Coordinates of C-alpha atoms and ligand atoms in Angstrom, one line a residue:
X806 CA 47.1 -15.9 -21.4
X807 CA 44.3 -15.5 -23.9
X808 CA 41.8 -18.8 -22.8
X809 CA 42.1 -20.6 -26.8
X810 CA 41.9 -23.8 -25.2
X811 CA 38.5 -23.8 -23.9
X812 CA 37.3 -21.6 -26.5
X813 CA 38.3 -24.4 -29.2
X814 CA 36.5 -26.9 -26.5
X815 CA 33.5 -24.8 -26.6
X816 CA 32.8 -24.6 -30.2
X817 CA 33.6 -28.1 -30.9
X818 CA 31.0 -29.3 -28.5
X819 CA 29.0 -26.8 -30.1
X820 CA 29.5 -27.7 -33.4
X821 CA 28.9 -31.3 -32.7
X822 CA 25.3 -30.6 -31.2
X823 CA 24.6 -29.8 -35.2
X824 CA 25.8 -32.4 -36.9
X825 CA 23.1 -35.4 -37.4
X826 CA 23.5 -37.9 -35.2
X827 CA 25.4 -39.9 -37.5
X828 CA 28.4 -37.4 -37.8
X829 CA 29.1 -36.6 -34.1
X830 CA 31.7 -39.1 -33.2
X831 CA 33.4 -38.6 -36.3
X832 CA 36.9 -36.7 -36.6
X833 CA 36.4 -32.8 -36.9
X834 CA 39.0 -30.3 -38.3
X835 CA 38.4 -26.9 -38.1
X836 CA 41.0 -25.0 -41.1
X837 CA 41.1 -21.0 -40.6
X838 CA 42.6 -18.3 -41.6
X839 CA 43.2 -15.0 -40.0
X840 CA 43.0 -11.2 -41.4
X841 CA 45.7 -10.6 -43.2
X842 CA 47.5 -6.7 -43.3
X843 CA 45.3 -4.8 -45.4
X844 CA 46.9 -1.9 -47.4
X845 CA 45.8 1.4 -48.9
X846 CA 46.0 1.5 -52.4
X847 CA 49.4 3.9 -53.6
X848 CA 50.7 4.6 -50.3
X849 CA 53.0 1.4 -49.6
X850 CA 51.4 1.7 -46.2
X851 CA 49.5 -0.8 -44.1
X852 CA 46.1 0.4 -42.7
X853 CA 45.5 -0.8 -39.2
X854 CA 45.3 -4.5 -38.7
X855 CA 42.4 -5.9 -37.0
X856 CA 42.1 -9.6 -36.6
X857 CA 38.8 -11.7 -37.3
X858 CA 37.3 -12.1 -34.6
X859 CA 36.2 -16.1 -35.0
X860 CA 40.0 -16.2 -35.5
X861 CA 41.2 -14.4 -32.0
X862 CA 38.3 -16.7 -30.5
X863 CA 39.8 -19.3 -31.0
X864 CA 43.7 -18.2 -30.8
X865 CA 44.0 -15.3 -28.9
X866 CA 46.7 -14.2 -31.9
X867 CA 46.7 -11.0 -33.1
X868 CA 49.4 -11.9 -35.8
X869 CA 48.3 -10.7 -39.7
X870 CA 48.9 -13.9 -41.9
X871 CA 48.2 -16.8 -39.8
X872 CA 46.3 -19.8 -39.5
X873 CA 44.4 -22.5 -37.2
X874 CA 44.4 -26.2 -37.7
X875 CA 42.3 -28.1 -35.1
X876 CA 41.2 -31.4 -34.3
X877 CA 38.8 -32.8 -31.8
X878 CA 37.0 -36.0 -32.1
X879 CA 34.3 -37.6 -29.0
X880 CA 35.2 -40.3 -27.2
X881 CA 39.0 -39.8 -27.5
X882 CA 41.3 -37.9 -26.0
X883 CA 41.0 -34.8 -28.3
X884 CA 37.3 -34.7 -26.8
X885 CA 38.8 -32.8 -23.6
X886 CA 42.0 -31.8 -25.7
X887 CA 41.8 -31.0 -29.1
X888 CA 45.0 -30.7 -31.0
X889 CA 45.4 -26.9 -31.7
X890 CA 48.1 -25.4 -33.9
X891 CA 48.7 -22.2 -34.6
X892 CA 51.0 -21.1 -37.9
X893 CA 52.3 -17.8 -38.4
X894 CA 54.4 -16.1 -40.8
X895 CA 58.0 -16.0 -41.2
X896 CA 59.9 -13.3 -41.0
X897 CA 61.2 -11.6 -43.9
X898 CA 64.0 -9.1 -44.4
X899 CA 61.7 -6.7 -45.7
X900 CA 59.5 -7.2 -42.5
X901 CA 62.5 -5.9 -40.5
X902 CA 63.3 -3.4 -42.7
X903 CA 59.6 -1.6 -43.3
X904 CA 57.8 -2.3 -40.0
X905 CA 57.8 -4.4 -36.9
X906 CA 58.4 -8.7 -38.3
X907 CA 56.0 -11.3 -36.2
X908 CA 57.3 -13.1 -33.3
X909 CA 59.6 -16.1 -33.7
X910 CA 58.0 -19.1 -33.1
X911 CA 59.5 -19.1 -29.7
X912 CA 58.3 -15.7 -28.4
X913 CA 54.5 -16.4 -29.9
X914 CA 54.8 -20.2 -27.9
X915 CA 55.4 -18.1 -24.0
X916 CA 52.4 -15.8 -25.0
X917 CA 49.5 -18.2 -27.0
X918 CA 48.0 -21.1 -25.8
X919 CA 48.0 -23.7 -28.6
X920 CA 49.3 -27.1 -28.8
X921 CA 51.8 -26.5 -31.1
X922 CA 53.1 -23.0 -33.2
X923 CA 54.8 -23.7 -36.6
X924 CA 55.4 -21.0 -39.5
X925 CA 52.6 -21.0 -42.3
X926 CA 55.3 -22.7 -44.8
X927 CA 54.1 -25.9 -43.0
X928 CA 50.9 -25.9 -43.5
X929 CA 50.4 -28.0 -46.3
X930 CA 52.1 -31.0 -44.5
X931 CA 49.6 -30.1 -41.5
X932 CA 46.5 -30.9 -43.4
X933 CA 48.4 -33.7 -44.9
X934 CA 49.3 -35.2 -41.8
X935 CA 45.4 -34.7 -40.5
X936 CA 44.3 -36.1 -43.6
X937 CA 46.3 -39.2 -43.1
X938 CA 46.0 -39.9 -39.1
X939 CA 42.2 -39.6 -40.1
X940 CA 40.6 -40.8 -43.1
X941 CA 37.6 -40.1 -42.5
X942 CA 37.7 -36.2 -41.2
X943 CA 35.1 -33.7 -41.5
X944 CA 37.2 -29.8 -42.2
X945 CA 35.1 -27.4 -41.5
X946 CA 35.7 -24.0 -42.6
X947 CA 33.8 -20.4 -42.4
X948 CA 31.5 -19.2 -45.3
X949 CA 33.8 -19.5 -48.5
X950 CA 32.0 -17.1 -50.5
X951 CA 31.6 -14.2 -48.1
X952 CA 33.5 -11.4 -48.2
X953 CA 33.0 -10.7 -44.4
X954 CA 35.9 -13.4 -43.5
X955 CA 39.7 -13.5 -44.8
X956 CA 39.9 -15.7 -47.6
X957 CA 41.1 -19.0 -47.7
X958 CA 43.8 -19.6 -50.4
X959 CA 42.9 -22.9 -52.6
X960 CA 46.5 -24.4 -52.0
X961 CA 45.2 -25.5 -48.1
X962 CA 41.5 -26.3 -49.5
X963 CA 42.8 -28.1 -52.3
X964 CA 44.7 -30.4 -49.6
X965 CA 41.4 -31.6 -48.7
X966 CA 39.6 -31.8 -51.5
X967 CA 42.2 -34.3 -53.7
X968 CA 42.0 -36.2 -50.5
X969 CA 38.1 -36.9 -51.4
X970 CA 37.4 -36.0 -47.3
X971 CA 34.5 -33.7 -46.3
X972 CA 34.5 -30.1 -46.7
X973 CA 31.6 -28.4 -45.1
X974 CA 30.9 -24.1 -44.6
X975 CA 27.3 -25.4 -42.8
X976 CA 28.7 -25.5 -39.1
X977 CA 31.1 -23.5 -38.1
X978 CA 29.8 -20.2 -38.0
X979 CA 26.7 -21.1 -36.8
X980 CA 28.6 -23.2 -33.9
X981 CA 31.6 -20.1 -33.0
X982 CA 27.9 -17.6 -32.7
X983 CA 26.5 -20.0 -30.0
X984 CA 30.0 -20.5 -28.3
X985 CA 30.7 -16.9 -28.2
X986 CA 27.1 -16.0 -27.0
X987 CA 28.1 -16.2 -23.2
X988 CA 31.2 -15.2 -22.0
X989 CA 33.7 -16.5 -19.6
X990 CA 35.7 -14.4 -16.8
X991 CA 38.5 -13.2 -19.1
X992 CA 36.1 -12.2 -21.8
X993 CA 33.9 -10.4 -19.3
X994 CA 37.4 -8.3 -18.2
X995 CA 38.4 -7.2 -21.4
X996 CA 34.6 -5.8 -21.8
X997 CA 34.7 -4.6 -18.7
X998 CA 38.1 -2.9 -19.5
X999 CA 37.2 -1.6 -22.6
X1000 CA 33.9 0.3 -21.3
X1001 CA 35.8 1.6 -18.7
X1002 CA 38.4 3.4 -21.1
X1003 CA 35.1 4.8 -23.0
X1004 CA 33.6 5.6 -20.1
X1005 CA 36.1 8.0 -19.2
X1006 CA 36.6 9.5 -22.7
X1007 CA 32.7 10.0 -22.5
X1008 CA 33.1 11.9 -18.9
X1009 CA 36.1 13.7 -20.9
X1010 CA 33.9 15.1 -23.4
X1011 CA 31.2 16.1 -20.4
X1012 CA 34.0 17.6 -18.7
X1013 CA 35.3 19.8 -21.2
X1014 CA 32.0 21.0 -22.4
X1015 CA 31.3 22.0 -18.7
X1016 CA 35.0 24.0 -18.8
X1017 CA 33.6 26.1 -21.8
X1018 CA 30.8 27.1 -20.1
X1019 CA 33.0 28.2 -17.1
X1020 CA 34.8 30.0 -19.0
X1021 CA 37.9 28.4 -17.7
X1022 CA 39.2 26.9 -21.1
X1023 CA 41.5 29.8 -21.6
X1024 CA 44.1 30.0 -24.7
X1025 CA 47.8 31.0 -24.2
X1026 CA 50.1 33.6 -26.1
X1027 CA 49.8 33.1 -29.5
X1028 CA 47.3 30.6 -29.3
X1029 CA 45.8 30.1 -32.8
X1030 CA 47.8 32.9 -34.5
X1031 CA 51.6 32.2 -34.1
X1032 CA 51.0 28.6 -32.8
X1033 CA 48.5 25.7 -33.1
X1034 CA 46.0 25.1 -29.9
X1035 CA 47.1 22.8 -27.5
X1036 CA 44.8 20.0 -26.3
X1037 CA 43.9 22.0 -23.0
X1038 CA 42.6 25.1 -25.3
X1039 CA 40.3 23.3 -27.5
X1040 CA 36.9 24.3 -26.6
X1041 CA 34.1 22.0 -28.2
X1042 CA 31.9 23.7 -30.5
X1043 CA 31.2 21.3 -33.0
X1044 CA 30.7 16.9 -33.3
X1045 CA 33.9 17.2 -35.1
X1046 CA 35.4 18.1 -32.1
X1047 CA 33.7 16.2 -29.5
X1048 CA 35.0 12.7 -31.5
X1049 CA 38.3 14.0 -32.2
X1050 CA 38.0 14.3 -27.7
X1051 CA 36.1 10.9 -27.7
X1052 CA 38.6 8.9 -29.5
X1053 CA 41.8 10.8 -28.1
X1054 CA 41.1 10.1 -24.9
X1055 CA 41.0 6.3 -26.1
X1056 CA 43.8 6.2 -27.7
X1057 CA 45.7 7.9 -25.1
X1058 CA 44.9 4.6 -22.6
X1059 CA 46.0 2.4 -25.3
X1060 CA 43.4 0.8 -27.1
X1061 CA 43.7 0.8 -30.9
X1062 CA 40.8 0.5 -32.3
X1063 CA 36.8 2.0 -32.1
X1064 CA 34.1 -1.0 -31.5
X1065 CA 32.3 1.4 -34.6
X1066 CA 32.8 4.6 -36.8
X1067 CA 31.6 7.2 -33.1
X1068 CA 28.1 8.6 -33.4
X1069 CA 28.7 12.2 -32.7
X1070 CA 24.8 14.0 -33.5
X1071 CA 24.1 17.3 -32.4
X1072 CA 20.7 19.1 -32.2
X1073 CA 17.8 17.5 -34.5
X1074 CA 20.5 15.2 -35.9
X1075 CA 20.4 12.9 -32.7
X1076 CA 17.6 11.8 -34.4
X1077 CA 18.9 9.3 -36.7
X1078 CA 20.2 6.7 -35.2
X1079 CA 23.4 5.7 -37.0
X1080 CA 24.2 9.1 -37.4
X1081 CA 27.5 9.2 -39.3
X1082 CA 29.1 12.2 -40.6
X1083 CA 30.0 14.0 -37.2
X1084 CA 31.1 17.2 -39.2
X1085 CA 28.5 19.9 -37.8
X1086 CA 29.2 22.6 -35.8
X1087 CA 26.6 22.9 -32.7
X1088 CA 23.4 25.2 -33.3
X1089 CA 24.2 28.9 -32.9
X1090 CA 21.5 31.8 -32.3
X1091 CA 20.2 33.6 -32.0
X1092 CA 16.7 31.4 -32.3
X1093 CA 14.4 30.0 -30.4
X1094 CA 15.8 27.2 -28.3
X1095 CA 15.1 24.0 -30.5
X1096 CA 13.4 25.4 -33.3
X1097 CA 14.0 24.1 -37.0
X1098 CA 15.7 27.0 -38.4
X1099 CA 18.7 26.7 -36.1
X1100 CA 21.6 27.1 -38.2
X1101 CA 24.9 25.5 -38.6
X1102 CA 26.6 28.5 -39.1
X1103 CA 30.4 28.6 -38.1
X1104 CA 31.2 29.8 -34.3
X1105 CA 33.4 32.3 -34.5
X1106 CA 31.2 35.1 -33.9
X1107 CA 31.8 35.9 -30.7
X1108 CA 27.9 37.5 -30.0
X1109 CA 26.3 34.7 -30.6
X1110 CA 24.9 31.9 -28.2
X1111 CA 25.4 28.3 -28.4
X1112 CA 21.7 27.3 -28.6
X1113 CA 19.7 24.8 -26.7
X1114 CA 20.5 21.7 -28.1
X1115 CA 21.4 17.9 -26.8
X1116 CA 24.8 16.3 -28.1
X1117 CA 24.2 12.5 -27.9
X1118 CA 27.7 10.5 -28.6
X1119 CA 27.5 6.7 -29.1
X1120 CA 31.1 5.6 -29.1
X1121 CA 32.7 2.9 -27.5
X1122 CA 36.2 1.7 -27.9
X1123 CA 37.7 -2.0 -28.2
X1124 CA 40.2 -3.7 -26.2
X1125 CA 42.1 -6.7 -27.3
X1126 CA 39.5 -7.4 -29.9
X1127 CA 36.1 -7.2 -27.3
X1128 CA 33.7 -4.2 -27.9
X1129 CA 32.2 -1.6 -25.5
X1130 CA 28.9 0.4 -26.7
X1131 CA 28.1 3.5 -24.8
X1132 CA 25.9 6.3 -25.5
X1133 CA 25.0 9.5 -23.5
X1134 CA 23.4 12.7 -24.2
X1135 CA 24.5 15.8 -23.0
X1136 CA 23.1 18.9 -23.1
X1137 CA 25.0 21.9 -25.3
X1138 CA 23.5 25.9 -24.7
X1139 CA 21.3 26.8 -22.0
X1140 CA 24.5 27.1 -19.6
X1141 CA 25.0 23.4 -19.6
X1142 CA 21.6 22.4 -18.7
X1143 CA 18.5 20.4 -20.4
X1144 CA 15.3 22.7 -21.2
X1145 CA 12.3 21.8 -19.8
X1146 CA 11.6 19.6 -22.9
X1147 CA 14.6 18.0 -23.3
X1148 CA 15.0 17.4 -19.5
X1149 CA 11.4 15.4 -19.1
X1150 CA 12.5 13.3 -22.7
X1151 CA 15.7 12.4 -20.9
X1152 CA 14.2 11.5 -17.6
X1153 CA 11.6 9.1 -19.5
X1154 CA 14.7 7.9 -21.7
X1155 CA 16.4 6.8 -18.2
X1156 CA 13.5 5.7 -16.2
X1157 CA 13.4 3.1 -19.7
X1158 CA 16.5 1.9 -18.9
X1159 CA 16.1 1.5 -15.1
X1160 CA 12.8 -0.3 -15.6
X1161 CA 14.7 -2.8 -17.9
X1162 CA 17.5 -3.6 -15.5
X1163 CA 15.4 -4.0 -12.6
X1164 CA 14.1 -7.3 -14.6
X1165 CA 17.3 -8.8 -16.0
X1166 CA 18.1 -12.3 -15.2
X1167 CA 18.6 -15.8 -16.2
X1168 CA 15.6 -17.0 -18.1
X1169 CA 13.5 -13.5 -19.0
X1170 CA 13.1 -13.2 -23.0
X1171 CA 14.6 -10.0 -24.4
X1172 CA 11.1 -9.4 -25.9
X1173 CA 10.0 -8.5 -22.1
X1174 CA 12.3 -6.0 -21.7
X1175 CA 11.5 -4.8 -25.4
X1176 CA 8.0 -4.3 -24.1
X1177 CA 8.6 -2.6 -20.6
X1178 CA 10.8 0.3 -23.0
X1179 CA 7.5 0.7 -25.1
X1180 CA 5.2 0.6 -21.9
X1181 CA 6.9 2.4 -20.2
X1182 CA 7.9 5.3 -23.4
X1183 CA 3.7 4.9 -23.5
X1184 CA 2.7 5.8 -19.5
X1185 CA 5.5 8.7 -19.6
X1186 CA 4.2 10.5 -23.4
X1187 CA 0.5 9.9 -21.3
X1188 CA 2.0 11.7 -18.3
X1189 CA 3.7 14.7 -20.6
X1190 CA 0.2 14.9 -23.0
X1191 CA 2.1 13.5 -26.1
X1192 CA 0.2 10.4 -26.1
X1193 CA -4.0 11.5 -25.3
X1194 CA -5.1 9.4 -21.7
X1195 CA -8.1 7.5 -21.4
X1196 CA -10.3 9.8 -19.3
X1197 CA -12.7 6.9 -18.5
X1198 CA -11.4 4.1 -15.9
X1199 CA -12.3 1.6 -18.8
X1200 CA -9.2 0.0 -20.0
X1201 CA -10.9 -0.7 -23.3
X1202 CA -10.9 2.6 -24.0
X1203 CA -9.3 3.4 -27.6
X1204 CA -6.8 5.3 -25.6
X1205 CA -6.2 3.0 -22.9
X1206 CA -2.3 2.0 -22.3
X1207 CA -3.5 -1.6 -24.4
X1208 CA -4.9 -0.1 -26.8
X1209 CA -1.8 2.7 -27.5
X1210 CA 0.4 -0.2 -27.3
X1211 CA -1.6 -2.6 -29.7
X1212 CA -1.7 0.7 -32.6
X1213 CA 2.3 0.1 -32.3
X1214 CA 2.0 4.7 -32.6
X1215 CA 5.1 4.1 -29.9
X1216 CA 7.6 2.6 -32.5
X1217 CA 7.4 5.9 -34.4
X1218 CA 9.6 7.3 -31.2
X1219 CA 11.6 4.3 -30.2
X1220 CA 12.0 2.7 -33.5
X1221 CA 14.9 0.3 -32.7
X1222 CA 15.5 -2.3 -30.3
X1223 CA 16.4 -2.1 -26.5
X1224 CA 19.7 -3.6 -26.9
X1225 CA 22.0 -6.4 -28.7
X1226 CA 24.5 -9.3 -27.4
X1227 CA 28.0 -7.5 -27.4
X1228 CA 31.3 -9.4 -27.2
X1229 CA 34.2 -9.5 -29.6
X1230 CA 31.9 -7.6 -32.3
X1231 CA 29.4 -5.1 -31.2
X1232 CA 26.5 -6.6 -32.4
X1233 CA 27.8 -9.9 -31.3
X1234 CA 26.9 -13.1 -32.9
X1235 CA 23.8 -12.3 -35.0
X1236 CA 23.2 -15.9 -36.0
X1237 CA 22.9 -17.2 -32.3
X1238 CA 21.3 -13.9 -31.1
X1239 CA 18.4 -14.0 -33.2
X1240 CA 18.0 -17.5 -34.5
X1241 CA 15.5 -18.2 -38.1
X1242 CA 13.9 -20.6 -36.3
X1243 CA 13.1 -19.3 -32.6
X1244 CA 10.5 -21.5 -30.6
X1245 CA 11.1 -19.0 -27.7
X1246 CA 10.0 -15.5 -29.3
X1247 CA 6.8 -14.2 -27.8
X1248 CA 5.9 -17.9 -25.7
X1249 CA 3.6 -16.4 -22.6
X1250 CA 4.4 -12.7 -23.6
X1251 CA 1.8 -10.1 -24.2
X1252 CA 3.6 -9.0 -27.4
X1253 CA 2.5 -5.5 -27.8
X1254 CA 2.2 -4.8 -31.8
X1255 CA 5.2 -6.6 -33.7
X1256 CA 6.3 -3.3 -35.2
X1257 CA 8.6 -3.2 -31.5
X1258 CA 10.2 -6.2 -32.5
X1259 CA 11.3 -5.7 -36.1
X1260 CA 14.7 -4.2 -35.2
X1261 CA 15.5 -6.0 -32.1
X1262 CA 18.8 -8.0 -32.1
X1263 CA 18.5 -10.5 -29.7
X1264 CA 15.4 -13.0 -29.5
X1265 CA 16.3 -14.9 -26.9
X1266 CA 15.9 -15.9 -23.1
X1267 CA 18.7 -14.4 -21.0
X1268 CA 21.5 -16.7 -20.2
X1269 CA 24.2 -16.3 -17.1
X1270 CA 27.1 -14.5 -19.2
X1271 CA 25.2 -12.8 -21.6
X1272 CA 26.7 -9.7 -21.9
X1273 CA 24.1 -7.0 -23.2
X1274 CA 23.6 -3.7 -23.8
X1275 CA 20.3 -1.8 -23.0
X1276 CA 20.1 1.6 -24.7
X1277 CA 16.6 2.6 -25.0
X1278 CA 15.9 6.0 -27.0
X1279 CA 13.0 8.6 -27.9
X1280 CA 13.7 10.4 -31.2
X1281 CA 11.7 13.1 -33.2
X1282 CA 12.4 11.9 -36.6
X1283 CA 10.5 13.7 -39.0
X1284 CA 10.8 10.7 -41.3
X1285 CA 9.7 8.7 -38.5
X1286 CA 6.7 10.7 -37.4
X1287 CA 5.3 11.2 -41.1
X1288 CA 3.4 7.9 -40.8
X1289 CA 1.6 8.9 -37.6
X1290 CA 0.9 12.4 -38.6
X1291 CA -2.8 11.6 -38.2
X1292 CA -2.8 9.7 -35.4
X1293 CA -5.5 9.8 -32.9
X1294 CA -3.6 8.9 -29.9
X1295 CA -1.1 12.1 -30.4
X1296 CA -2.1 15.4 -29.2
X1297 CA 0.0 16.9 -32.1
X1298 CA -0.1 20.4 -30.1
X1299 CA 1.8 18.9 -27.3
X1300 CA 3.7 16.7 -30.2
X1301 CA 5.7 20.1 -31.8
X1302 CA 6.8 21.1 -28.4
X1303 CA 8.9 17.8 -28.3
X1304 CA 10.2 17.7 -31.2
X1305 CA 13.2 19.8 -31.8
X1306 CA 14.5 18.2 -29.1
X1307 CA 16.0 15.5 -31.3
X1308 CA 16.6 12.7 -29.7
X1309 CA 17.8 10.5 -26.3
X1310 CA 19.5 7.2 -26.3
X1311 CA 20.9 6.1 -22.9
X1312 CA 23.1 2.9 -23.5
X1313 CA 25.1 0.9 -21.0
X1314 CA 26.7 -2.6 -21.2
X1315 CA 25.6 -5.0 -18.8
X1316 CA 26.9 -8.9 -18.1
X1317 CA 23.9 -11.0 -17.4
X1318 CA 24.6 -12.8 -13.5
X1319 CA 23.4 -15.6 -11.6
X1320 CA 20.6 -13.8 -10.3
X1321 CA 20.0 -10.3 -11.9
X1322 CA 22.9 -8.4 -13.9
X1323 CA 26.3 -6.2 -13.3
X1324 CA 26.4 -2.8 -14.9
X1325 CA 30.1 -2.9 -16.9
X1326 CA 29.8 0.9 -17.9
X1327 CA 31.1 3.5 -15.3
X1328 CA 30.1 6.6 -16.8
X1329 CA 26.9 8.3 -14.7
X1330 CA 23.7 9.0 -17.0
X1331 CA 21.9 10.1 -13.6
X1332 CA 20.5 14.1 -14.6
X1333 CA 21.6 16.2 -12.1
X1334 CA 25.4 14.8 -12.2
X1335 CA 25.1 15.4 -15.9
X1336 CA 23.6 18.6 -15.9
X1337 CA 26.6 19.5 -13.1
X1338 CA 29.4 18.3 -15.1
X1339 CA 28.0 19.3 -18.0
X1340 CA 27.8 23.3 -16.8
X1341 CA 30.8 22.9 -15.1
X1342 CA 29.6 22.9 -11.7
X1343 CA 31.3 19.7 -10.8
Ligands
LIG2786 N1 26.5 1.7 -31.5 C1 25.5 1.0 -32.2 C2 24.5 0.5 -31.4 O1 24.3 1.1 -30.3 O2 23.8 -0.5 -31.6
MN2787 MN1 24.3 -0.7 -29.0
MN2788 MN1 25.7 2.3 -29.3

């Protein structure tokens, strides 16, 4: 069973460390309300339910329409076990009759751990009852006047409020975001679970790709003339159908929803980084590999060659509400293989991310790990002539590895930060994860140029239960690389050879441990085992 109980524990203890002194041994409600069915306008027809994820935190219900009443106070009982009840909605006739009802009271009692379930009718005579046992409660409730949460109807608020008690929106988001930061065993599974289904619908895509370039995606009598294609005779030829793969395969092992819309960039498009439109075909010659003028054209034509080209795909599934966030890049054309360009941008991508692992743990800053992505992005463009070397063993040198990294030139090619907090959303808890005030950011930390940090989502020291991802990128944006046109520390020669490569984002999710870090995504990034699967090989 879904762990409520300690989750409620958590975030009253939490919520409690922000109160003033005064407050904290002082009755605390927390009143909530879950998503409720949404529907598409004109098509009497629900679109898919998806419950708030503060909500499930605290419930573990998944049941559109309900709400949370809790109570915890210090030095009482409630301090180790708060009173927790659940309400959900009766069912109605027309429930039965349109789609499936909610459980009965009974059924949601053997599967939710609460105190006590009642139907949503009751409500009023909860907050009543809460009101009267103690005078002088605080209710705390999420941000009224944000639409990001399910509203709270004024009938329940209203309770309160001609009660004269204390209604507060100050605390309890801030409190569920520090709860939720770490992660317990069961929350760490259902990661875990979830990146393994995407992992294998990212190996699904590899796998098929490596099939066309065998040859041995063959279609059957009729194929596409008297009859539709079946699954196993869709070849993939464009980020349409690499997604529709990607989120098949997902669906297939049973998890409803995508953590986020897939990212499914082909060619130059890799490039921007929240890619969304996935409705390309692949670049077709014939052209030079990577050059500008590839087309889009459709891929009928049987002459023609798939050109060159990378396919990055950052998609990751949920399951039972937690997130997974996975991103490899795969090389299209070229018989399955990376070209010399792409290959050496790809190796530098990885040895990024395996330079960032190899330091996780309790108690290092996520700006560190920020700064070994851009060091390490800085040595490698050095190494492949993108970035000029000092010539002279003087590490003042206005070329020096310093003095690159001070100019900030390197956020023009790894714009965006190394990796967020992931949990029940996928940028997970952005209040916790990058706090306004932060005495931590930069303390002992050669800091680089603050460009690096601008789009970094977690400011923190690492914590035991963290659970991270770390998805370091290169890109040749041309938006990107208009700023540092000019710039002296680019050999702009060497620079043009790059760029049509696109763009490289390795992501995995990792679960910060004891003493270092466990890797929750299965999928393999490693080159030659994409390069084999990939052209079919393995
Ligand atoms: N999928 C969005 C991200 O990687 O942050
Ligand atoms: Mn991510
Ligand atoms: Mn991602």
């Amino acid at each position: 069973m879904y762990p409520a109980q300690a989750h409620v524990l958590k975030s009253f203890n939490k919520l409690v460390e922000l109160l003033p002194a005064t407050e904290q041994n002082k009755t605390q409600v927390i009143l909530l309300a879950g998503a409720v069915t949404p529907f598409r306008n004109d098509t009497d027809r629900e679109m898919l339910f998806r419950q708030e994820s503060n909500f499930y935190y605290l419930s573990g219900c998944q049941v559109p329409g309900s709400y949370l009443l809790l109570t915890f106070q210090n030095g009482t009982s409630l301090a180790n076990n708060p009173l927790r009840q659940l309400f959900i909605p009766k069912v109605e006739l027309a429930d039965l009759m349109w789609s499936v009802p909610p459980p009965t009271v009974e059924e949601a009692t053997a599967t939710h751990d609460a105190t006590r379930i009642a139907h949503v009718d009751t409500l009023v005579s909860a907050i009543d009852e809460q009101l009267r046992a103690y005078p002088g409660a605080t209710f705390h409730i999420l941000p009224a006047s944000s639409p990001l949460f399910p509203t709270l109807p004024s009938k329940y608020t209203g309770v309160v409020l001609a009660a004269n008690a204390h209604i507060t929106d100050d605390y309890l988001l801030p409190a569920l975001h520090r709860a939720r930061l770490t992660k317990d065993a069961d929350e760490i599974a259902a990661i875990k679970k979830a990146n393994a289904i995407s992992s294998r619908a990212h190996e699904v895509v590899m796998r098929v790709l490596g099939q066309g370039v065998r040859g041995a995606i063959k279609r059957g009598k009729g194929a596409g003339l008297e009859r539709p294609l079946l699954p196993g005779e869709w070849l993939i030829e464009k980020e349409a159908e690499a997604e529709a793969l990607f989120v098949a395969s997902c669906r297939r092992e049973g998890s409803i929803h995508q953590a986020y819309l897939p990212i499914v960039a082909a060619s130059t498009r890799a490039s921007t980084l929240h890619y969304c439109c996935n409705d390309r075909d692949f670049a077709w010659g014939p052209v030079a590999p990577h050059a500008h003028e590839n087309g889009n054209c459709l891929a009928q034509d049987e002459d023609r060659q798939l050109n060159p080209q990378v396919l990055l795909i950052d998609a990751g599934c949920e399951w039972n509400c937690y997130a997974s966030d996975i991103t490899r890049t795969m090389p299209i054309g070229n018989g399955g293989k990376f070209t010399p360009e792409a290959r050496a941008i790809y190796e530098l991508v990885l040895e990024m991310q395996r330079l960032s692992m190899e330091s996780l743990k309790p108690g290092v800053h996520w700006d560190a790990i920020q700064l070994i992505c851009h060091r390490t992005l800085v040595r490698g463009f050095q190494r492949l002539g993108i970035f000029k070397s000092s010539e002279s063993p003087n590490s003042g040198s206005w070329n020096a590895e310093e003095a690159i990294l001070a100019s900030g030139v390197s956020a023009a090619f790894f714009p965006h930060g190394v990796g967020h907090s992931l949990g029940l959303d996928v940028h997970d808890v952005p209040s916790a994860s990058k706090p306004q005030q932060n005495d931590t950011i930069g303390k002992g930390l050669e800091l680089g140029h603050e460009s690096f940090y601008t789009y970094l989502r977690l400011r923190l020291p690492l914590e035991e239960g963290m659970v991270v991802t770390v998805e370091p990128g290169i890109y040749f944006s041309p938006h990107l690389l208009a700023p540092v046109r000019d710039s002296r520390h680019i050999d702009h020669d060497v620079l043009q050879r790059y760029e049509s490569v696109g763009g490289v984002r390795i992501e995995d999710v990792v679960v910060i441990t004891k003493d270092g870090y466990e890797n929750l995504t299965a999928v393999r990034s490693d080159t030659n085992w994409v390069e084999g699967v990939c052209s079919g090989a393995l």
